[in-house]
Amino acid sequence: MRKILVTGAVGQIGSELTMYLRKKYGDDKVVAVGHRTQPSEKLRNSGLFDFMDCTNIKQVENTVKKYDIGTIYHLAAVLSAVGEKNPQTAWNVNINGLYNVLEVARENKSAVFVPSSIAAFGPDTPKDNTPQDTIQRPTTIYGVSKVAGELLCDYYYLKFGVDTRGVRYPGIISYETLPGGGTTDYAVEIFYKAIKNKKYTCFLKEDTMLDMMYMPDALKSAVDLMETDPSKLKHRNAFNVTSFSITPRLLAEEIKKEIPEFEIDYDVDPEKQAIADSWPNNLDDSIAKEEWGWSPTYNLRAMIKDMIEKLSEKLKKQ
Ligand code: SER
């Protein structure tokens, strides 16, 4: 078996996807690469780790050749809120980085998984039950880069036969590694604050509805899609996937059932609120269900119970 490369491996999804892939395919089969941040001991000690700048095509080429990479999970990206602070960097990493990965994949006959996002939709998109194929006119640089990325991945498949696949992730909730500056980050922060301080000040309005997913389902969706018989896939890239749609108020109410003293208040960040308001309330993920059997394991309650249990254990050890 040729090896698997995970870019953005020190990030929220990458750090857990690396471990998930190592468990499934073997520790020596998965190469984790980060940009600059030092990896956790767990990540470094469980298998191969290297540094790589995806905006430098030579570095991408050297890594893919050095480890004989057959599949790339390309997770390195600048998220929505951080992207608005520095759109030029977001474009460079999200577009030029992706282009480099696709070019090297083409030359080395590697398959590529690239996550898109709910951010690939915009204010003109139907907000409820957002279809798989619909209007995509996002208003953030992150969203623009995600739509361009979806199209570029389609193009590399159609033109060059590169085996590109991807899902549109909603906000991902997890306890292992913090997210790196997205608009949906409140749904992670709220758990840290609920456990530590019993109080959270949310940067989005209480009724802001967004799609979310618990990390185990995000990992499963990526690997299940990559394992699917390609003849079943009509939409290769950018499948809508979701687990539940929530507002900060609803999430707080549900957390209160586990931590009764918990209180939430609001100090709205207008920039992040504008981003959230431009995204769908809830996605229709029936096409992913149809084409490759997508089905989430965790509903809202199951996620909350597991998240509070696991994060409490982790915070006790710190
Ligand atoms: N979680 C991401 C963000 O908020 C959405 O893909 O930027």
mmCIF file of C-alpha atoms and ligand atoms in Angstrom:
data_model
loop_
_atom_site.group_PDB
_atom_site.id
_atom_site.type_symbol
_atom_site.label_atom_id
_atom_site.label_comp_id
_atom_site.label_asym_id
_atom_site.label_seq_id
_atom_site.Cartn_x
_atom_site.Cartn_y
_atom_site.Cartn_z
ATOM 1 C CA MET A 1 0.000 0.000 0.000
ATOM 2 C CA ARG A 2 1.265 3.493 -0.876
ATOM 3 C CA LYS A 3 1.285 5.871 2.072
ATOM 4 C CA ILE A 4 -1.323 8.444 3.098
ATOM 5 C CA LEU A 5 -0.429 12.098 3.643
ATOM 6 C CA VAL A 6 -2.402 14.399 5.942
ATOM 7 C CA THR A 7 -1.710 18.121 5.504
ATOM 8 C CA GLY A 8 -2.841 20.495 8.244
ATOM 9 C CA ALA A 9 -2.159 17.592 10.593
ATOM 10 C CA VAL A 10 -1.637 19.817 13.630
ATOM 11 C CA GLY A 11 -5.068 21.417 13.124
ATOM 12 C CA GLN A 12 -8.462 20.588 14.598
ATOM 13 C CA ILE A 13 -9.461 17.903 12.080
ATOM 14 C CA GLY A 14 -5.979 16.858 10.936
ATOM 15 C CA SER A 15 -4.732 15.910 14.391
ATOM 16 C CA GLU A 16 -7.617 13.465 14.859
ATOM 17 C CA LEU A 17 -7.809 12.273 11.247
ATOM 18 C CA THR A 18 -4.141 11.270 11.424
ATOM 19 C CA MET A 19 -4.789 9.058 14.454
ATOM 20 C CA TYR A 20 -7.956 7.629 12.886
ATOM 21 C CA LEU A 21 -6.097 6.724 9.681
ATOM 22 C CA ARG A 22 -3.160 5.252 11.641
ATOM 23 C CA LYS A 23 -5.535 3.021 13.537
ATOM 24 C CA LYS A 24 -7.236 1.903 10.338
ATOM 25 C CA TYR A 25 -4.267 1.450 7.988
ATOM 26 C CA GLY A 26 -1.247 1.146 10.312
ATOM 27 C CA ASP A 27 0.940 3.693 12.112
ATOM 28 C CA ASP A 28 3.706 3.493 9.502
ATOM 29 C CA LYS A 29 1.303 4.145 6.622
ATOM 30 C CA VAL A 30 0.265 7.679 7.527
ATOM 31 C CA VAL A 31 2.527 10.720 7.204
ATOM 32 C CA ALA A 32 1.365 13.794 9.112
ATOM 33 C CA VAL A 33 2.624 17.189 7.971
ATOM 34 C CA GLY A 34 2.224 20.573 9.604
ATOM 35 C CA HIS A 35 3.329 24.040 8.606
ATOM 36 C CA ARG A 36 5.075 25.489 11.660
ATOM 37 C CA THR A 37 3.222 24.525 14.834
ATOM 38 C CA GLN A 38 4.872 21.726 16.795
ATOM 39 C CA PRO A 39 2.768 18.550 16.882
ATOM 40 C CA SER A 40 1.522 16.975 20.093
ATOM 41 C CA GLU A 41 3.615 14.121 21.469
ATOM 42 C CA LYS A 42 0.833 11.720 20.559
ATOM 43 C CA LEU A 43 0.929 12.804 16.920
ATOM 44 C CA ARG A 44 4.713 12.780 16.658
ATOM 45 C CA ASN A 45 5.294 9.535 18.526
ATOM 46 C CA SER A 46 2.635 7.483 16.775
ATOM 47 C CA GLY A 47 4.103 7.675 13.274
ATOM 48 C CA LEU A 48 5.865 9.791 10.673
ATOM 49 C CA PHE A 49 5.754 13.565 11.084
ATOM 50 C CA ASP A 50 7.282 16.247 8.876
ATOM 51 C CA PHE A 51 6.949 19.946 8.152
ATOM 52 C CA MET A 52 5.694 21.114 4.750
ATOM 53 C CA ASP A 53 4.528 24.450 3.356
ATOM 54 C CA CYS A 54 1.766 23.674 0.837
ATOM 55 C CA THR A 55 2.288 27.042 -0.878
ATOM 56 C CA ASN A 56 5.738 25.806 -1.927
ATOM 57 C CA ILE A 57 5.259 23.266 -4.734
ATOM 58 C CA LYS A 58 8.822 21.909 -4.381
ATOM 59 C CA GLN A 59 8.132 21.011 -0.761
ATOM 60 C CA VAL A 60 4.861 19.311 -1.716
ATOM 61 C CA GLU A 61 6.616 17.378 -4.481
ATOM 62 C CA ASN A 62 9.506 16.331 -2.231
ATOM 63 C CA THR A 63 7.135 15.093 0.475
ATOM 64 C CA VAL A 64 4.943 13.097 -1.921
ATOM 65 C CA LYS A 65 7.971 11.496 -3.603
ATOM 66 C CA LYS A 66 9.941 10.905 -0.401
ATOM 67 C CA TYR A 67 7.134 8.919 1.247
ATOM 68 C CA ASP A 68 5.531 7.494 -1.941
ATOM 69 C CA ILE A 69 2.146 9.037 -1.178
ATOM 70 C CA GLY A 70 -0.906 7.391 -2.796
ATOM 71 C CA THR A 71 -3.601 9.455 -1.065
ATOM 72 C CA ILE A 72 -3.537 13.024 0.229
ATOM 73 C CA TYR A 73 -6.020 14.338 2.783
ATOM 74 C CA HIS A 74 -5.445 18.030 2.172
ATOM 75 C CA LEU A 75 -6.696 19.822 5.269
ATOM 76 C CA ALA A 76 -4.292 22.775 5.431
ATOM 77 C CA ALA A 77 -6.418 25.919 5.089
ATOM 78 C CA VAL A 78 -7.139 29.333 6.578
ATOM 79 C CA LEU A 79 -10.652 29.414 8.104
ATOM 80 C CA SER A 80 -13.406 32.010 7.691
ATOM 81 C CA ALA A 81 -12.899 34.518 10.523
ATOM 82 C CA VAL A 82 -9.094 34.535 10.278
ATOM 83 C CA GLY A 83 -9.388 34.732 6.482
ATOM 84 C CA GLU A 84 -11.308 38.015 6.706
ATOM 85 C CA LYS A 85 -8.437 39.500 8.748
ATOM 86 C CA ASN A 86 -5.964 38.574 6.018
ATOM 87 C CA PRO A 87 -7.652 37.720 2.715
ATOM 88 C CA GLN A 88 -4.377 37.611 0.768
ATOM 89 C CA THR A 89 -2.936 34.891 2.975
ATOM 90 C CA ALA A 90 -6.235 32.989 2.885
ATOM 91 C CA TRP A 91 -6.203 33.020 -0.925
ATOM 92 C CA ASN A 92 -2.565 32.002 -1.083
ATOM 93 C CA VAL A 93 -2.918 29.051 1.290
ATOM 94 C CA ASN A 94 -6.385 27.906 0.220
ATOM 95 C CA ILE A 95 -5.963 28.277 -3.540
ATOM 96 C CA ASN A 96 -2.264 28.148 -4.366
ATOM 97 C CA GLY A 97 -1.754 25.440 -1.751
ATOM 98 C CA LEU A 98 -4.569 23.374 -3.245
ATOM 99 C CA TYR A 99 -3.291 23.920 -6.778
ATOM 100 C CA ASN A 100 0.148 22.663 -5.726
ATOM 101 C CA VAL A 101 -1.343 19.581 -4.098
ATOM 102 C CA LEU A 102 -3.460 18.789 -7.173
ATOM 103 C CA GLU A 103 -0.545 19.276 -9.555
ATOM 104 C CA VAL A 104 1.715 16.993 -7.528
ATOM 105 C CA ALA A 105 -1.136 14.470 -7.215
ATOM 106 C CA ARG A 106 -1.575 14.528 -10.984
ATOM 107 C CA GLU A 107 2.114 13.832 -11.590
ATOM 108 C CA ASN A 108 2.312 11.117 -8.929
ATOM 109 C CA LYS A 109 -1.085 9.512 -9.518
ATOM 110 C CA SER A 110 -2.281 10.182 -5.983
ATOM 111 C CA ALA A 111 -5.905 10.469 -4.868
ATOM 112 C CA VAL A 112 -6.928 13.673 -3.063
ATOM 113 C CA PHE A 113 -9.549 14.413 -0.389
ATOM 114 C CA VAL A 114 -10.306 18.126 -0.027
ATOM 115 C CA PRO A 115 -12.874 19.424 2.444
ATOM 116 C CA SER A 116 -15.175 22.177 1.298
ATOM 117 C CA SER A 117 -17.517 23.881 3.747
ATOM 118 C CA ILE A 118 -20.928 25.387 4.469
ATOM 119 C CA ALA A 119 -18.972 28.582 3.741
ATOM 120 C CA ALA A 120 -19.155 27.721 0.017
ATOM 121 C CA PHE A 121 -22.733 29.066 0.148
ATOM 122 C CA GLY A 122 -23.749 32.707 0.367
ATOM 123 C CA PRO A 123 -26.656 35.045 1.098
ATOM 124 C CA ASP A 124 -28.483 34.148 -2.168
ATOM 125 C CA THR A 125 -28.410 30.406 -1.425
ATOM 126 C CA PRO A 126 -31.701 28.880 -0.173
ATOM 127 C CA LYS A 127 -31.185 28.847 3.611
ATOM 128 C CA ASP A 128 -33.324 25.861 4.567
ATOM 129 C CA ASN A 129 -32.720 22.357 3.349
ATOM 130 C CA THR A 130 -29.958 23.801 1.172
ATOM 131 C CA PRO A 131 -29.700 21.557 -1.910
ATOM 132 C CA GLN A 132 -26.531 19.824 -3.077
ATOM 133 C CA ASP A 133 -26.588 21.774 -6.340
ATOM 134 C CA THR A 134 -27.667 25.375 -5.841
ATOM 135 C CA ILE A 135 -26.569 29.011 -5.983
ATOM 136 C CA GLN A 136 -23.038 29.526 -4.619
ATOM 137 C CA ARG A 137 -22.110 33.194 -4.333
ATOM 138 C CA PRO A 138 -20.247 33.357 -0.995
ATOM 139 C CA THR A 139 -19.149 36.706 0.420
ATOM 140 C CA THR A 140 -16.069 35.639 2.443
ATOM 141 C CA ILE A 141 -12.612 34.978 1.000
ATOM 142 C CA TYR A 142 -12.759 31.562 2.674
ATOM 143 C CA GLY A 143 -16.023 30.798 0.885
ATOM 144 C CA VAL A 144 -14.719 32.099 -2.433
ATOM 145 C CA SER A 145 -11.645 29.887 -2.074
ATOM 146 C CA LYS A 146 -13.833 26.887 -1.186
ATOM 147 C CA VAL A 147 -16.060 27.285 -4.282
ATOM 148 C CA ALA A 148 -12.993 27.730 -6.481
ATOM 149 C CA GLY A 149 -11.481 24.674 -4.785
ATOM 150 C CA GLU A 150 -14.574 22.559 -5.458
ATOM 151 C CA LEU A 151 -14.426 23.527 -9.131
ATOM 152 C CA LEU A 152 -10.683 22.979 -9.379
ATOM 153 C CA CYS A 153 -11.043 19.486 -7.891
ATOM 154 C CA ASP A 154 -13.819 18.687 -10.395
ATOM 155 C CA TYR A 155 -11.585 19.989 -13.180
ATOM 156 C CA TYR A 156 -8.599 17.852 -12.158
ATOM 157 C CA TYR A 157 -10.840 14.794 -12.194
ATOM 158 C CA LEU A 158 -12.473 15.572 -15.552
ATOM 159 C CA LYS A 159 -9.343 16.775 -17.322
ATOM 160 C CA PHE A 160 -6.603 14.615 -15.820
ATOM 161 C CA GLY A 161 -8.429 11.756 -14.091
ATOM 162 C CA VAL A 162 -7.092 12.684 -10.633
ATOM 163 C CA ASP A 163 -9.239 10.858 -8.062
ATOM 164 C CA THR A 164 -10.488 13.921 -6.185
ATOM 165 C CA ARG A 165 -13.274 13.674 -3.594
ATOM 166 C CA GLY A 166 -14.661 15.922 -0.879
ATOM 167 C CA VAL A 167 -17.434 16.884 1.498
ATOM 168 C CA ARG A 168 -18.825 20.249 2.554
ATOM 169 C CA TYR A 169 -18.173 20.194 6.289
ATOM 170 C CA PRO A 170 -20.399 22.068 8.708
ATOM 171 C CA GLY A 171 -18.939 23.389 11.981
ATOM 172 C CA ILE A 172 -16.957 20.585 13.618
ATOM 173 C CA ILE A 173 -17.234 20.061 17.388
ATOM 174 C CA SER A 174 -14.338 18.302 19.128
ATOM 175 C CA TYR A 175 -12.247 18.220 22.321
ATOM 176 C CA GLU A 176 -8.775 17.169 21.131
ATOM 177 C CA THR A 177 -7.461 20.250 19.284
ATOM 178 C CA LEU A 178 -9.055 23.706 19.187
ATOM 179 C CA PRO A 179 -10.323 25.020 15.843
ATOM 180 C CA GLY A 180 -8.175 27.678 14.210
ATOM 181 C CA GLY A 181 -10.333 30.785 13.832
ATOM 182 C CA GLY A 182 -13.648 29.887 12.246
ATOM 183 C CA THR A 183 -17.131 31.314 12.705
ATOM 184 C CA THR A 184 -18.497 28.063 14.118
ATOM 185 C CA ASP A 185 -15.811 27.961 16.857
ATOM 186 C CA TYR A 186 -18.346 29.108 19.448
ATOM 187 C CA ALA A 187 -19.778 25.594 19.474
ATOM 188 C CA VAL A 188 -16.428 24.286 20.762
ATOM 189 C CA GLU A 189 -15.538 27.181 23.098
ATOM 190 C CA ILE A 190 -18.920 26.881 24.826
ATOM 191 C CA PHE A 191 -17.983 23.417 26.169
ATOM 192 C CA TYR A 192 -14.594 24.534 27.562
ATOM 193 C CA LYS A 193 -16.235 27.488 29.324
ATOM 194 C CA ALA A 194 -19.262 25.480 30.504
ATOM 195 C CA ILE A 195 -16.987 22.934 32.186
ATOM 196 C CA LYS A 196 -14.372 25.375 33.524
ATOM 197 C CA ASN A 197 -16.372 28.567 34.347
ATOM 198 C CA LYS A 198 -20.059 27.560 34.081
ATOM 199 C CA LYS A 199 -20.467 30.671 31.967
ATOM 200 C CA TYR A 200 -19.930 31.539 28.307
ATOM 201 C CA THR A 201 -20.183 34.818 26.396
ATOM 202 C CA CYS A 202 -21.099 33.976 22.814
ATOM 203 C CA PHE A 203 -19.935 36.034 19.834
ATOM 204 C CA LEU A 204 -22.982 35.062 17.711
ATOM 205 C CA LYS A 205 -26.620 36.019 18.307
ATOM 206 C CA GLU A 206 -28.677 33.470 20.223
ATOM 207 C CA ASP A 207 -30.854 32.537 17.229
ATOM 208 C CA THR A 208 -28.066 31.996 14.644
ATOM 209 C CA MET A 209 -28.803 28.615 13.097
ATOM 210 C CA LEU A 210 -25.894 26.649 11.598
ATOM 211 C CA ASP A 211 -25.104 23.043 10.697
ATOM 212 C CA MET A 212 -22.729 21.173 13.018
ATOM 213 C CA MET A 213 -21.150 17.728 13.358
ATOM 214 C CA TYR A 214 -19.218 15.846 16.046
ATOM 215 C CA MET A 215 -15.637 14.948 15.121
ATOM 216 C CA PRO A 216 -16.055 11.143 14.932
ATOM 217 C CA ASP A 217 -18.619 11.645 12.161
ATOM 218 C CA ALA A 218 -16.383 14.131 10.332
ATOM 219 C CA LEU A 219 -13.561 11.561 10.296
ATOM 220 C CA LYS A 220 -15.865 8.747 9.248
ATOM 221 C CA SER A 221 -17.327 10.823 6.410
ATOM 222 C CA ALA A 222 -13.909 11.572 4.917
ATOM 223 C CA VAL A 223 -12.632 8.010 5.054
ATOM 224 C CA ASP A 224 -15.934 6.407 3.998
ATOM 225 C CA LEU A 225 -16.065 8.671 0.962
ATOM 226 C CA MET A 226 -12.467 7.827 0.001
ATOM 227 C CA GLU A 227 -13.252 4.105 0.403
ATOM 228 C CA THR A 228 -16.372 4.209 -1.796
ATOM 229 C CA ASP A 229 -16.361 2.437 -5.150
ATOM 230 C CA PRO A 230 -15.849 5.421 -7.503
ATOM 231 C CA SER A 231 -18.428 4.157 -9.989
ATOM 232 C CA LYS A 232 -21.102 5.075 -7.410
ATOM 233 C CA LEU A 233 -20.077 8.732 -7.264
ATOM 234 C CA LYS A 234 -21.779 11.265 -9.481
ATOM 235 C CA HIS A 235 -20.913 14.245 -7.281
ATOM 236 C CA ARG A 236 -17.275 13.558 -6.513
ATOM 237 C CA ASN A 237 -16.374 16.734 -4.744
ATOM 238 C CA ALA A 238 -18.223 18.784 -2.217
ATOM 239 C CA PHE A 239 -20.994 16.509 -0.910
ATOM 240 C CA ASN A 240 -23.282 18.270 1.570
ATOM 241 C CA VAL A 241 -22.992 16.480 4.945
ATOM 242 C CA THR A 242 -24.487 17.447 8.293
ATOM 243 C CA SER A 243 -25.491 15.958 11.639
ATOM 244 C CA PHE A 244 -27.696 18.591 13.315
ATOM 245 C CA SER A 245 -28.588 22.275 13.015
ATOM 246 C CA ILE A 246 -28.347 24.355 16.178
ATOM 247 C CA THR A 247 -28.423 27.894 17.513
ATOM 248 C CA PRO A 248 -26.311 29.067 20.472
ATOM 249 C CA ARG A 249 -29.500 29.212 22.562
ATOM 250 C CA LEU A 250 -30.475 25.633 21.776
ATOM 251 C CA LEU A 251 -26.938 24.371 22.404
ATOM 252 C CA ALA A 252 -26.815 26.233 25.739
ATOM 253 C CA GLU A 253 -30.195 24.782 26.783
ATOM 254 C CA GLU A 254 -29.015 21.274 26.010
ATOM 255 C CA ILE A 255 -25.710 21.779 27.869
ATOM 256 C CA LYS A 256 -27.703 23.069 30.872
ATOM 257 C CA LYS A 257 -29.389 19.664 31.095
ATOM 258 C CA GLU A 258 -25.936 18.214 31.920
ATOM 259 C CA ILE A 259 -24.481 21.231 33.769
ATOM 260 C CA PRO A 260 -27.468 22.967 35.456
ATOM 261 C CA GLU A 261 -25.450 25.979 36.725
ATOM 262 C CA PHE A 262 -24.358 26.870 33.178
ATOM 263 C CA GLU A 263 -25.279 30.370 31.951
ATOM 264 C CA ILE A 264 -24.814 31.968 28.545
ATOM 265 C CA ASP A 265 -24.819 35.625 27.532
ATOM 266 C CA TYR A 266 -24.046 37.386 24.298
ATOM 267 C CA ASP A 267 -21.530 39.943 23.059
ATOM 268 C CA VAL A 268 -22.006 39.817 19.311
ATOM 269 C CA ASP A 269 -19.007 40.232 17.022
ATOM 270 C CA PRO A 270 -20.511 41.975 13.959
ATOM 271 C CA GLU A 271 -17.939 40.560 11.523
ATOM 272 C CA LYS A 272 -18.467 36.966 12.608
ATOM 273 C CA GLN A 273 -22.239 37.481 12.787
ATOM 274 C CA ALA A 274 -22.261 38.739 9.179
ATOM 275 C CA ILE A 275 -20.351 35.629 8.110
ATOM 276 C CA ALA A 276 -22.742 33.309 9.952
ATOM 277 C CA ASP A 277 -25.774 35.143 8.533
ATOM 278 C CA SER A 278 -24.527 34.494 5.005
ATOM 279 C CA TRP A 279 -24.463 30.700 5.542
ATOM 280 C CA PRO A 280 -27.310 28.154 5.409
ATOM 281 C CA ASN A 281 -29.483 27.156 8.372
ATOM 282 C CA ASN A 282 -29.432 23.501 7.446
ATOM 283 C CA LEU A 283 -28.115 21.469 4.546
ATOM 284 C CA ASP A 284 -29.872 18.744 2.598
ATOM 285 C CA ASP A 285 -27.374 15.872 2.631
ATOM 286 C CA SER A 286 -29.587 13.311 0.869
ATOM 287 C CA ILE A 287 -27.238 13.063 -2.138
ATOM 288 C CA ALA A 288 -24.338 11.934 0.104
ATOM 289 C CA LYS A 289 -26.696 9.385 1.678
ATOM 290 C CA GLU A 290 -27.740 8.133 -1.750
ATOM 291 C CA GLU A 291 -24.346 7.986 -3.465
ATOM 292 C CA TRP A 292 -22.094 6.625 -0.700
ATOM 293 C CA GLY A 293 -24.273 5.806 2.273
ATOM 294 C CA TRP A 294 -23.409 8.794 4.479
ATOM 295 C CA SER A 295 -25.110 8.556 7.854
ATOM 296 C CA PRO A 296 -24.024 10.337 11.050
ATOM 297 C CA THR A 297 -23.662 8.350 14.277
ATOM 298 C CA TYR A 298 -24.019 11.212 16.775
ATOM 299 C CA ASN A 299 -27.144 13.304 17.202
ATOM 300 C CA LEU A 300 -27.101 16.455 19.329
ATOM 301 C CA ARG A 301 -27.721 14.716 22.671
ATOM 302 C CA ALA A 302 -25.208 11.951 22.067
ATOM 303 C CA MET A 303 -22.589 14.519 21.042
ATOM 304 C CA ILE A 304 -23.204 16.682 24.138
ATOM 305 C CA LYS A 305 -22.941 13.758 26.552
ATOM 306 C CA ASP A 306 -19.752 12.427 24.966
ATOM 307 C CA MET A 307 -18.177 15.865 24.583
ATOM 308 C CA ILE A 308 -18.772 16.810 28.242
ATOM 309 C CA GLU A 309 -17.489 13.454 29.472
ATOM 310 C CA LYS A 310 -14.324 13.432 27.342
ATOM 311 C CA LEU A 311 -13.489 17.114 27.715
ATOM 312 C CA SER A 312 -13.992 16.985 31.502
ATOM 313 C CA GLU A 313 -11.522 14.069 31.692
ATOM 314 C CA LYS A 314 -9.036 15.977 29.544
ATOM 315 C CA LEU A 315 -9.320 19.212 31.551
ATOM 316 C CA LYS A 316 -8.892 17.332 34.852
ATOM 317 C CA LYS A 317 -5.512 16.064 33.683
ATOM 318 C CA GLN A 318 -4.275 19.570 32.794
HETATM 319 N N1 SER B 1 -15.807 25.903 10.625
HETATM 320 C C1 SER B 1 -15.536 26.714 9.491
HETATM 321 C C2 SER B 1 -15.468 28.127 9.816
HETATM 322 O O1 SER B 1 -16.221 28.552 10.684
HETATM 323 C C3 SER B 1 -16.583 26.495 8.433
HETATM 324 O O2 SER B 1 -16.080 25.632 7.490
HETATM 325 O O3 SER B 1 -14.728 28.855 9.214
#
